mmCIF file of C-alpha atoms in Angstrom:
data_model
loop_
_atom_site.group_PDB
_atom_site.id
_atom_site.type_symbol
_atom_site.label_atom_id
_atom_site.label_comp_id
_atom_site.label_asym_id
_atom_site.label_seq_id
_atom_site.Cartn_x
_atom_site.Cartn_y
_atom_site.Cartn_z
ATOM 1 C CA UNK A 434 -22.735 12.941 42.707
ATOM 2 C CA UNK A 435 -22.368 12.113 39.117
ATOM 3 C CA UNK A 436 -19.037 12.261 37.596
ATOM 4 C CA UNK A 437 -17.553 12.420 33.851
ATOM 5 C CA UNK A 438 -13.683 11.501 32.730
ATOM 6 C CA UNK A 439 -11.884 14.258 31.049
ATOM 7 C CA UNK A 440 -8.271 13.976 28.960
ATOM 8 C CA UNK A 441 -6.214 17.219 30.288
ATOM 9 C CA UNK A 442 -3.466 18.603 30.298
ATOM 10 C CA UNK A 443 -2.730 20.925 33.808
ATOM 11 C CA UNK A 444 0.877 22.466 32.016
ATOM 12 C CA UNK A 445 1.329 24.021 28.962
ATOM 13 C CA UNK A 446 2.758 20.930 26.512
ATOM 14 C CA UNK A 447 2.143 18.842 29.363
ATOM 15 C CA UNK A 448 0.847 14.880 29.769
ATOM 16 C CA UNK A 449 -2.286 14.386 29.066
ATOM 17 C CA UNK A 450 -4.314 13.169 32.682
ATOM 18 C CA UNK A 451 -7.756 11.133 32.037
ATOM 19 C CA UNK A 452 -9.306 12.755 35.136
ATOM 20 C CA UNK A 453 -13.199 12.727 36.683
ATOM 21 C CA UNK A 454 -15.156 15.784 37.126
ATOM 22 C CA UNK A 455 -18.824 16.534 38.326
ATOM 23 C CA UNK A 456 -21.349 15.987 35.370
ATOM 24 C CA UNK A 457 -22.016 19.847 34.691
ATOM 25 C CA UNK A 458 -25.456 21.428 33.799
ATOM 26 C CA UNK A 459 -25.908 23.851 30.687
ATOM 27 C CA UNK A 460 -26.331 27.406 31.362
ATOM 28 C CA UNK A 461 -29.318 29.544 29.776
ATOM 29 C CA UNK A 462 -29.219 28.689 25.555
ATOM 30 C CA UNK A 463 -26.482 25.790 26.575
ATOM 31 C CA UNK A 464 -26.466 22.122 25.985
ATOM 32 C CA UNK A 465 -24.881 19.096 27.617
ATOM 33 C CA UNK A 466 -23.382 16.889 24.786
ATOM 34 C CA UNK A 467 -22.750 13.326 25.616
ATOM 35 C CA UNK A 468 -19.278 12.850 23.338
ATOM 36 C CA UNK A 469 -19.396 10.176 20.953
ATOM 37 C CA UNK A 470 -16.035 11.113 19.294
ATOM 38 C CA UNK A 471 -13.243 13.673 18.887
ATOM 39 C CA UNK A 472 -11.251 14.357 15.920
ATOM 40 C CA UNK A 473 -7.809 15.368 17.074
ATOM 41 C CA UNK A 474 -6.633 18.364 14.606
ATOM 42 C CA UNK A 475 -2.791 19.923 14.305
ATOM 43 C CA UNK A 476 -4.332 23.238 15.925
ATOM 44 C CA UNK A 477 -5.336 22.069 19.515
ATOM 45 C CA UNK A 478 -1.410 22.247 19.600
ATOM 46 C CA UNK A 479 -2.103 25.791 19.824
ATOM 47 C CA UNK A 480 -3.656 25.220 23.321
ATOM 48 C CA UNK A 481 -2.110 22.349 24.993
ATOM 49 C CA UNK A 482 1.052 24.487 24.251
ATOM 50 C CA UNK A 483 -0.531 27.559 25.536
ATOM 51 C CA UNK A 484 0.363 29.313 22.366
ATOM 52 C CA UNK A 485 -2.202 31.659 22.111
ATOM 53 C CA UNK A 486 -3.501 34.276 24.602
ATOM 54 C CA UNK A 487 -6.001 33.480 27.342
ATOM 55 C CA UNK A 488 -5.674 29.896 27.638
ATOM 56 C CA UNK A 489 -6.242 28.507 31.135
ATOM 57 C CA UNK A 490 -4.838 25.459 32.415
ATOM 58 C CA UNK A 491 -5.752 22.547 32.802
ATOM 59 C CA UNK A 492 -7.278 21.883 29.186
ATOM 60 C CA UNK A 493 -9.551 19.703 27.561
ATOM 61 C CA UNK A 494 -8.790 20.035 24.126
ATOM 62 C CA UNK A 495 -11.431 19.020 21.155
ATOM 63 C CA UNK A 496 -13.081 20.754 18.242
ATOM 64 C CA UNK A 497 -14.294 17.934 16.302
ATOM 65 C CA UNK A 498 -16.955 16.866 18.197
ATOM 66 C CA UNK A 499 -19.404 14.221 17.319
ATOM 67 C CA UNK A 500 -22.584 13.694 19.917
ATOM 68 C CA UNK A 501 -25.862 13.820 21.176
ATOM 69 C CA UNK A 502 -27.486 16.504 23.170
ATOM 70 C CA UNK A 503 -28.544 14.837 26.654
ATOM 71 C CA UNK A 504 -29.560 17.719 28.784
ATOM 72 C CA UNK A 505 -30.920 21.665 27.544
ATOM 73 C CA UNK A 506 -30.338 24.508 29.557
ATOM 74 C CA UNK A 507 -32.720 27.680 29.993
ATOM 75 C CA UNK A 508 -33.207 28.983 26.562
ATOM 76 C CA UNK A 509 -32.209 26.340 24.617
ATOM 77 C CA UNK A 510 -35.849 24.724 25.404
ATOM 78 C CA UNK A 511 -37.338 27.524 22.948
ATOM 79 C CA UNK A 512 -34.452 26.480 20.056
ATOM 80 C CA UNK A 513 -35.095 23.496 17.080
ATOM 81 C CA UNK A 514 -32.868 21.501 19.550
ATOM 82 C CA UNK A 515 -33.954 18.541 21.570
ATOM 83 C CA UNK A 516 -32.822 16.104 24.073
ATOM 84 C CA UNK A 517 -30.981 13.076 21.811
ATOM 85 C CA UNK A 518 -30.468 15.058 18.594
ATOM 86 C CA UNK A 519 -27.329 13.993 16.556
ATOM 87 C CA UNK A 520 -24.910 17.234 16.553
ATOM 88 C CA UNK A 521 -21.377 18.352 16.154
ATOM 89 C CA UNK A 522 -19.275 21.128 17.759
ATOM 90 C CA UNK A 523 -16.599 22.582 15.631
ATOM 91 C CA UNK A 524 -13.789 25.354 15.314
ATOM 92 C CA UNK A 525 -16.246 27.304 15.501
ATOM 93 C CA UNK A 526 -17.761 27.063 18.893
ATOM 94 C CA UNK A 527 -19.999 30.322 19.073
ATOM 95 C CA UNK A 528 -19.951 34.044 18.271
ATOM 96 C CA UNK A 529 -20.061 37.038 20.787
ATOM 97 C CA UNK A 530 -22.882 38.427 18.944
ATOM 98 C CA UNK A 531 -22.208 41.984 19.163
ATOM 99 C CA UNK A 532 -18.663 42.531 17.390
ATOM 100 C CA UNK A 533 -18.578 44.295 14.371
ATOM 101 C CA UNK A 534 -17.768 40.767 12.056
ATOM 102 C CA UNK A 535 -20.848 39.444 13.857
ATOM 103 C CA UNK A 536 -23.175 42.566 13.683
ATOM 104 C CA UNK A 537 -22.385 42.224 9.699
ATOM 105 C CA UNK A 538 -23.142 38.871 9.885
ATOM 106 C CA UNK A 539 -19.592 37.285 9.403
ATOM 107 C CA UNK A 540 -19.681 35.210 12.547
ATOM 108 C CA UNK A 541 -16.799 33.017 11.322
ATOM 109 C CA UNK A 542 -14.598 36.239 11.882
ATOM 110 C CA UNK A 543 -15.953 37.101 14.990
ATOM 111 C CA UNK A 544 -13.421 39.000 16.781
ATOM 112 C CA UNK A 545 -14.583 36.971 20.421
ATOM 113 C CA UNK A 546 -14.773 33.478 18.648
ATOM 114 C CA UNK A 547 -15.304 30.777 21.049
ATOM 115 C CA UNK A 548 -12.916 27.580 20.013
ATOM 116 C CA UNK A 549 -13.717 24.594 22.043
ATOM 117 C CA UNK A 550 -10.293 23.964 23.855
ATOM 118 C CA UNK A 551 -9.640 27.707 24.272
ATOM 119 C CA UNK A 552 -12.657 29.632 25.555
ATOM 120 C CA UNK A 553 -14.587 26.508 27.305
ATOM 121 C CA UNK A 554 -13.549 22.695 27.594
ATOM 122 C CA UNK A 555 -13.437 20.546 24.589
ATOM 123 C CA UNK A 556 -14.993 17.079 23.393
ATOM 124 C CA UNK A 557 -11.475 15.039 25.038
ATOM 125 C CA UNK A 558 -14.267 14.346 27.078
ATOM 126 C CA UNK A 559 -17.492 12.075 27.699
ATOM 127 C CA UNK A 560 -19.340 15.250 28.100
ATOM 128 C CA UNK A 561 -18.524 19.102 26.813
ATOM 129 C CA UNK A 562 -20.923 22.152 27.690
ATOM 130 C CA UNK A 563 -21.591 23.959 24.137
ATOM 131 C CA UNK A 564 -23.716 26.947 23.611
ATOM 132 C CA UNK A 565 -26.466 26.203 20.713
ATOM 133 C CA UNK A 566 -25.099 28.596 18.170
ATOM 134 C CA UNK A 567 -22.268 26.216 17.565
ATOM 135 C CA UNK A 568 -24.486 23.337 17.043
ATOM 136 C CA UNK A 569 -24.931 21.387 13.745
ATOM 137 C CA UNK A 570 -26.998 18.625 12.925
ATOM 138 C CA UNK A 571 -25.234 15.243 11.814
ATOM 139 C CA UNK A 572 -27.450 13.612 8.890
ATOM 140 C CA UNK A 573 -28.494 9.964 9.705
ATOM 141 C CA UNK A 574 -25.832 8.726 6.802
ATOM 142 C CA UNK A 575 -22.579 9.831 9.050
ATOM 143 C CA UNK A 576 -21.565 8.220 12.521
ATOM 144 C CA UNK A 577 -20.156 10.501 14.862
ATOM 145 C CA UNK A 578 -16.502 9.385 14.144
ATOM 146 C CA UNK A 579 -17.286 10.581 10.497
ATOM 147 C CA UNK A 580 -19.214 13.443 11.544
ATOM 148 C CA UNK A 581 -16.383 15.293 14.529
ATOM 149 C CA UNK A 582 -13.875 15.784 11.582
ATOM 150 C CA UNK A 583 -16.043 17.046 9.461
ATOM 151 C CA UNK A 584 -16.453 19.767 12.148
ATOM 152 C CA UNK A 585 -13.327 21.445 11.538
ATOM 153 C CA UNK A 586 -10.764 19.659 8.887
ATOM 154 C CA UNK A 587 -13.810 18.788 6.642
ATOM 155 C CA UNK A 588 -15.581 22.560 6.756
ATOM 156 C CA UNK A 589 -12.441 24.491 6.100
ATOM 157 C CA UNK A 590 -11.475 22.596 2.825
ATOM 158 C CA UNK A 591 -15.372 21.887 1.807
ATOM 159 C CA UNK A 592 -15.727 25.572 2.534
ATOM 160 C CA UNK A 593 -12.278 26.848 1.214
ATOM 161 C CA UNK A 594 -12.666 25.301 -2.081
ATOM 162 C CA UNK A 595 -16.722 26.491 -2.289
ATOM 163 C CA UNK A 596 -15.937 30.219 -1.551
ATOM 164 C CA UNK A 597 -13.160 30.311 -4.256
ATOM 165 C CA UNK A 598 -13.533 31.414 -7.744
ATOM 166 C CA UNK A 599 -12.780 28.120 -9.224
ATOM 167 C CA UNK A 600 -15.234 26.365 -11.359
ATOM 168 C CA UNK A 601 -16.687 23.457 -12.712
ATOM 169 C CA UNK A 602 -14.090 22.065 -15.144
ATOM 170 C CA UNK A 603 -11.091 24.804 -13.642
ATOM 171 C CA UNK A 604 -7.965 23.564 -12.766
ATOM 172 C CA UNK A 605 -7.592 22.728 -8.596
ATOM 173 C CA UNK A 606 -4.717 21.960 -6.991
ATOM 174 C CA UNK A 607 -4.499 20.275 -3.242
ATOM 175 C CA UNK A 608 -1.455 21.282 -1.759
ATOM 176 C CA UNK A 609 -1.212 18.003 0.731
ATOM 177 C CA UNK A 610 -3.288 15.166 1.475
ATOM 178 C CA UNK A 611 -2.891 14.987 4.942
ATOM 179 C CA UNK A 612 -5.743 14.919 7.640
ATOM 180 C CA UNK A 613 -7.189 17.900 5.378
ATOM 181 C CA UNK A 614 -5.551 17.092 2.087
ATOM 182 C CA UNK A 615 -7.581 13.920 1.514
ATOM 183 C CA UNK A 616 -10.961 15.237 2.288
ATOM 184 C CA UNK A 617 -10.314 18.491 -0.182
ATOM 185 C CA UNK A 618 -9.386 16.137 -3.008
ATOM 186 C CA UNK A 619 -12.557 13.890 -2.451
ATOM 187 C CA UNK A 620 -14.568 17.350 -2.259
ATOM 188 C CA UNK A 621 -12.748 18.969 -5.095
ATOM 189 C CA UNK A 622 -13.615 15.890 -7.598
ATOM 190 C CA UNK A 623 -16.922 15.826 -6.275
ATOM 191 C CA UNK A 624 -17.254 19.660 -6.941
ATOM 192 C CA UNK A 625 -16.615 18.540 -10.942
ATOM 193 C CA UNK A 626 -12.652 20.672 -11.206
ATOM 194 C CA UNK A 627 -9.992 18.796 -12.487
ATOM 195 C CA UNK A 628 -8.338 18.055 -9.615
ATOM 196 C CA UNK A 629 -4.379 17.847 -8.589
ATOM 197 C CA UNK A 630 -3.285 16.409 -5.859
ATOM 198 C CA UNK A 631 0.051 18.121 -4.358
ATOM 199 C CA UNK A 632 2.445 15.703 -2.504
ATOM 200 C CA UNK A 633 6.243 14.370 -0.992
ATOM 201 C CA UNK A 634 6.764 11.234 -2.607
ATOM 202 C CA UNK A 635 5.947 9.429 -5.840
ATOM 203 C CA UNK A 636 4.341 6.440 -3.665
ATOM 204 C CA UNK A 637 1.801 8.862 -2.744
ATOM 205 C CA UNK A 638 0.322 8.210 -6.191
ATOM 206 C CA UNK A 639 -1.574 5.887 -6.083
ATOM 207 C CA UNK A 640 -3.442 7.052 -3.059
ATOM 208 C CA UNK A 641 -4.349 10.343 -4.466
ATOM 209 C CA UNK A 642 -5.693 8.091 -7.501
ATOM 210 C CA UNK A 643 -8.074 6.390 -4.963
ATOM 211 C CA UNK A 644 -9.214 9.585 -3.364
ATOM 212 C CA UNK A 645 -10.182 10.895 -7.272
ATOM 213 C CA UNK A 646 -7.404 12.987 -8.464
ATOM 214 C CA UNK A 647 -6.881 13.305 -12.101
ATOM 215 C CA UNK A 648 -3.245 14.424 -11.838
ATOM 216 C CA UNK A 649 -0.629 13.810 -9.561
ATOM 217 C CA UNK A 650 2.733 16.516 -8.648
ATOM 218 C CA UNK A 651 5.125 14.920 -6.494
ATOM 219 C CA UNK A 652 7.080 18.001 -5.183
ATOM 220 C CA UNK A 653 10.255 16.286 -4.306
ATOM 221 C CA UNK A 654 10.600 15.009 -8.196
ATOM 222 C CA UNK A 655 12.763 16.980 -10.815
ATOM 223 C CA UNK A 656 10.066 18.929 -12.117
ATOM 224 C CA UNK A 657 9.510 22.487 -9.705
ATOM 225 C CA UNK A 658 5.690 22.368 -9.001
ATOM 226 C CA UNK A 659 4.888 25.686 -10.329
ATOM 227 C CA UNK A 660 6.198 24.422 -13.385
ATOM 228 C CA UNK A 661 4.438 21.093 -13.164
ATOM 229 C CA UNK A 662 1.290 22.959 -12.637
ATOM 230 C CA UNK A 663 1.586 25.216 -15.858
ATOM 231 C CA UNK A 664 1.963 22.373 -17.716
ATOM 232 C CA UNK A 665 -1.093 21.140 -17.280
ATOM 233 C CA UNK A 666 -2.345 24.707 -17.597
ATOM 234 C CA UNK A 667 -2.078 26.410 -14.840
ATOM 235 C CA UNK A 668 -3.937 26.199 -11.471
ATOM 236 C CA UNK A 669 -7.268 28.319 -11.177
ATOM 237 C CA UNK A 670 -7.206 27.662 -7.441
ATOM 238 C CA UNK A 671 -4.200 26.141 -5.276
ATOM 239 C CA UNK A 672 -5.720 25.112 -1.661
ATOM 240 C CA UNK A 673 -3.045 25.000 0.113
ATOM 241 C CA UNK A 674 -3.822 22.765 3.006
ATOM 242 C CA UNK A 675 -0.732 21.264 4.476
ATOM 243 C CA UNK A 676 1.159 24.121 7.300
ATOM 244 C CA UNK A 677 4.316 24.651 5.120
ATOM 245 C CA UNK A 678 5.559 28.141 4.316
ATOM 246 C CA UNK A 679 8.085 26.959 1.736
ATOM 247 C CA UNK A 680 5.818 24.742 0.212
ATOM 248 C CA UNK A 681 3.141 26.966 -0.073
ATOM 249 C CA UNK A 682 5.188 29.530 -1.605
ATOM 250 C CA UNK A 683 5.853 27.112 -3.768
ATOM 251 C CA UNK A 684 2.614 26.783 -5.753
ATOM 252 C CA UNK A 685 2.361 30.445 -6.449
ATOM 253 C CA UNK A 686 3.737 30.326 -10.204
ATOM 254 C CA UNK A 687 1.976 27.414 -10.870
ATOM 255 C CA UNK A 688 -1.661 29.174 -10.874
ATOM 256 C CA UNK A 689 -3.218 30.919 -13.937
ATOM 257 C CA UNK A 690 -3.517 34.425 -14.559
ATOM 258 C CA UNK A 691 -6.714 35.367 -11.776
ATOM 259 C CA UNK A 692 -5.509 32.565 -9.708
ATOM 260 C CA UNK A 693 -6.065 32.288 -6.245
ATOM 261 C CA UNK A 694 -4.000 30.889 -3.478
ATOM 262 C CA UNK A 695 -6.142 29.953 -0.594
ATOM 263 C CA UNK A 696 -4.395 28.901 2.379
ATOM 264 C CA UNK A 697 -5.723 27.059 5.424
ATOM 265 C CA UNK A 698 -3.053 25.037 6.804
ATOM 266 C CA UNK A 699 -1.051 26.672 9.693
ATOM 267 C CA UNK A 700 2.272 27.279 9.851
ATOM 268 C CA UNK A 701 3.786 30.568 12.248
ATOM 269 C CA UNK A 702 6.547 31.458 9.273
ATOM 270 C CA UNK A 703 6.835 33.790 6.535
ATOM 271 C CA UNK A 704 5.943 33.038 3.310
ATOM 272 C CA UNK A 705 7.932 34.120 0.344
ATOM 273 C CA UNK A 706 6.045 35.627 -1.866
ATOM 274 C CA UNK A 707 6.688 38.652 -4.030
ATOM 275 C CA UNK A 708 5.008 41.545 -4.896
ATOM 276 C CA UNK A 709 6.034 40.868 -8.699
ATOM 277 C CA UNK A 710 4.515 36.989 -8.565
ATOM 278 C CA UNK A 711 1.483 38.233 -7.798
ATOM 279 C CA UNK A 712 1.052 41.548 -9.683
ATOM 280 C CA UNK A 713 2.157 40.406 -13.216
ATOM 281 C CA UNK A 714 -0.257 37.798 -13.327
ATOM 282 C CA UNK A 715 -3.084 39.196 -11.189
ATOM 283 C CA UNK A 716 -2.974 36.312 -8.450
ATOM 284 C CA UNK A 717 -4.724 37.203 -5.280
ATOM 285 C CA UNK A 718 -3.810 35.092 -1.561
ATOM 286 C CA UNK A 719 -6.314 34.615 0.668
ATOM 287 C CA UNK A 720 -6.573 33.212 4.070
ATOM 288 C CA UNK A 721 -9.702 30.811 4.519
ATOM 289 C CA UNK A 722 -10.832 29.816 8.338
ATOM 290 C CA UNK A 723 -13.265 27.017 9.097
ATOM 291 C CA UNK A 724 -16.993 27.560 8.659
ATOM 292 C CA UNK A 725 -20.362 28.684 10.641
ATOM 293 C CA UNK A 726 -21.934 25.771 12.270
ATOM 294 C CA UNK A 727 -24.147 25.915 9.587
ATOM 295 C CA UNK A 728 -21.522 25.542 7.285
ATOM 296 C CA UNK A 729 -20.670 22.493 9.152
ATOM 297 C CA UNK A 730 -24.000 21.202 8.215
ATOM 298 C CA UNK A 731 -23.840 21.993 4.656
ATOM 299 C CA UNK A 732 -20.635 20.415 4.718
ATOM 300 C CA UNK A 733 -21.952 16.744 6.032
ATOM 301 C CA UNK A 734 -25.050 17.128 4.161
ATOM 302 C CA UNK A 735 -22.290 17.441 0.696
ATOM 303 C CA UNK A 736 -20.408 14.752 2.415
ATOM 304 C CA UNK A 737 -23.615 12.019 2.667
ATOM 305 C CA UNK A 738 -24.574 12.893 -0.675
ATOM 306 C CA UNK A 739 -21.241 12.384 -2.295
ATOM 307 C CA UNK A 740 -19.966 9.738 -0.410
ATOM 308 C CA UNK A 741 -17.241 11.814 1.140
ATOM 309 C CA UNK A 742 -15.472 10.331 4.442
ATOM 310 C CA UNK A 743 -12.495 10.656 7.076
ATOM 311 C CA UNK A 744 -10.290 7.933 6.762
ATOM 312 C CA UNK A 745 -9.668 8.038 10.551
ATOM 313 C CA UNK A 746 -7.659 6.202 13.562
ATOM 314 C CA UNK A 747 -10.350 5.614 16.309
ATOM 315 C CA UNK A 748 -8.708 5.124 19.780
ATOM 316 C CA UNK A 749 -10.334 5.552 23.631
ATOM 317 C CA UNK A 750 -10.416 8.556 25.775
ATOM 318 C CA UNK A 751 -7.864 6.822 27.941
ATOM 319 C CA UNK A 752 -5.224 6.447 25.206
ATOM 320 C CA UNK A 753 -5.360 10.597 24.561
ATOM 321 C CA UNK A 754 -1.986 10.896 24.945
ATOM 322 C CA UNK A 755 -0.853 8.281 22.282
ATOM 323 C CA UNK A 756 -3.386 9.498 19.927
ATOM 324 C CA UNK A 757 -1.893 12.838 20.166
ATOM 325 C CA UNK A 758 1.155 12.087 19.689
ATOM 326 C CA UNK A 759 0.642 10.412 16.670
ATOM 327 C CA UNK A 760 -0.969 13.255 15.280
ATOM 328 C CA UNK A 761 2.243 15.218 16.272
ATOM 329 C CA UNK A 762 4.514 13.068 14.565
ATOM 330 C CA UNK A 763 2.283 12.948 11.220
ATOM 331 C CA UNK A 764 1.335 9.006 11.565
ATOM 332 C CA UNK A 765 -2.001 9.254 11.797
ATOM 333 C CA UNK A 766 -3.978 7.871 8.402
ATOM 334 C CA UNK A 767 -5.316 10.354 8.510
ATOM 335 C CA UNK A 768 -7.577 11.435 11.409
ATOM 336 C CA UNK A 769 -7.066 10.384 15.249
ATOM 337 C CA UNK A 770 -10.387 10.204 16.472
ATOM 338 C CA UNK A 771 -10.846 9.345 20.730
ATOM 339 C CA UNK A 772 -14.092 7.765 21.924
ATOM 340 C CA UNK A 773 -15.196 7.333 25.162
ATOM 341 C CA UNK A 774 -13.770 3.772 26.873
ATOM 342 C CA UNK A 775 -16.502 0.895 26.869
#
């Protein structure tokens, strides 16, 4: 019998265990993926807490998986998949298919979604079971450490800032350059806006100079950032990416008249917004998930082309628990990424 090491967790905010299992075999239009890395993102908190409904303990989380297919099940023979193709597994880790979001074609919003983590086990793993749907191909430019963030932190800002109404030469504000922060600033410059960067701290500066940004806010100087952010205009598109009510709320007077706020960092609380802010000045809010597997793809294929990369932490499968905790406490510079142990 052939056996795998998984990092899990068997209680709800639990240690993480590096345990063995039996190597699985993919079901019908299933793959094997042999793990080559796994971003660790603020959500899987969701499920090692058991936060949200139906999660089943023990879990192995992971949704920014980096691999290569080693085994196909039935079905997935017929696909444009192949034993030792380069692919990641994201947020989004399949569609139910027959939902009304999916029968319209919005499989993003499907109302069955299948997270890694949550409905099956995730890439804290040397091996994960996905179904083909979630698959996207990793271009020969990225390594797999690059690649596994890209899967969820690098989608949802790539994607939130390409669905906005924002455009070439507009006014973009990052709101945090965190683990997503810093890739939407690299994407937003690369998209051709004039880019702000959003941050705590006037040493943060400099860094948000060396990602690209033309301008700078530090939200714990005198200035309010709404204000700071009609200076220099106003803000065609905030994307708000660090999960902080307040701070969010924040931003809303600082966009343009049309301006969108477009939030994709989490945060459970209340946001104070009013009816007024938004009406006067004909502001719209919108909440932006992650991204399609192919928008995965697109998203790496922008990334190679542009030079766009994770700055990430790389640490072995048997260190999960460390790795995760750093991501907890908001150490990590800026992605923790495990790989398996050599």
């Amino acid at each position: 019998m052939s056996t795998y090491r998984v990092a899990q967790v068997a209680t709800p905010n639990g240690p993480f265990d590096v345990v063995e299992r039996e190597v699985p075999h993919p079901g019908p239009r299933h793959v094997r993926i042999a793990v080559e890395a796994c971003g660790i993102c603020h959500s899987d908190d969701l499920f090692v807490g058991g936060a949200v409904p139906g999660v089943q303990f023990p879990v192995v989380p992971g949704h920014e998986v980096g691999g290569r297919i080693e085994e196909l099940g039935e079905g997935a023979q017929a696909s444009d998949w192949n034993v030792g193709d380069r692919v990641t597994v994201g947020w989004f880790g399949g569609s139910c298919g027959h939902c009304t979001p999916c029968r319209q074609g919005d499989f993003i919003a499907c109302e069955n979604l299948k997270v890694p983590g949550w409905a099956y086990d995730g890439g804290f793993a040397e091996y994960m079971i996905a179904p083909i749907d979630a698959l996207a191909r990793i271009p020969d430019a990225l390594t797999a450490a690059d690649a596994g963030p890209m899967a969820c932190a690098g989608v949802t800002t790539y994607n939130g800032l390409r669905r906005s109404p924002a455009e070439p030469g507009d006014l973009v504000a990052v709101q945090g350059i965190g683990g997503l922060g810093h890739l939407a600033v690299q994407y937003a410059v690369a998209m051709g806006f004039e880019t702000v960067a959003i941050a705590r701290g006037a040493a943060k500066a400099e860094f948000a100079k060396q990602l690209g940004a033309h301008h700078y806010i530090d939200s714990t100087g005198g200035t309010p950032v709404a204000e700071a952010l009609q200076s220099l205009g106003g803000a065609k598109v905030v994307l708000a990416t660090a999960g902080a009510s307040d701070a969010i709320a924040a931003t809303v007077d600082g966009l343009a008249h049309r301006g969108e706020l477009a939030v994709v960092g989490v945060d459970p609380g209340p946001m104070g917004i009013s009816p007024v802010q938004l009406i006067m000045r004909s502001r719209t809010v919108r909440g932006h998930a992650s991204g399609t597997a192919q928008d995965v793809q697109d998203t790496m294929a922008f990334s190679a082309l542009h030079g766009i990369r994770p700055m990430v932490e790389v640490m072995p499968l048997s260190q999960a628990g460390e790795a995760y905790r750093k991501m907890l406490a908001g150490t990590a510079r800026f992605r923790m990424v495990l790989t398996p142990d050599s």
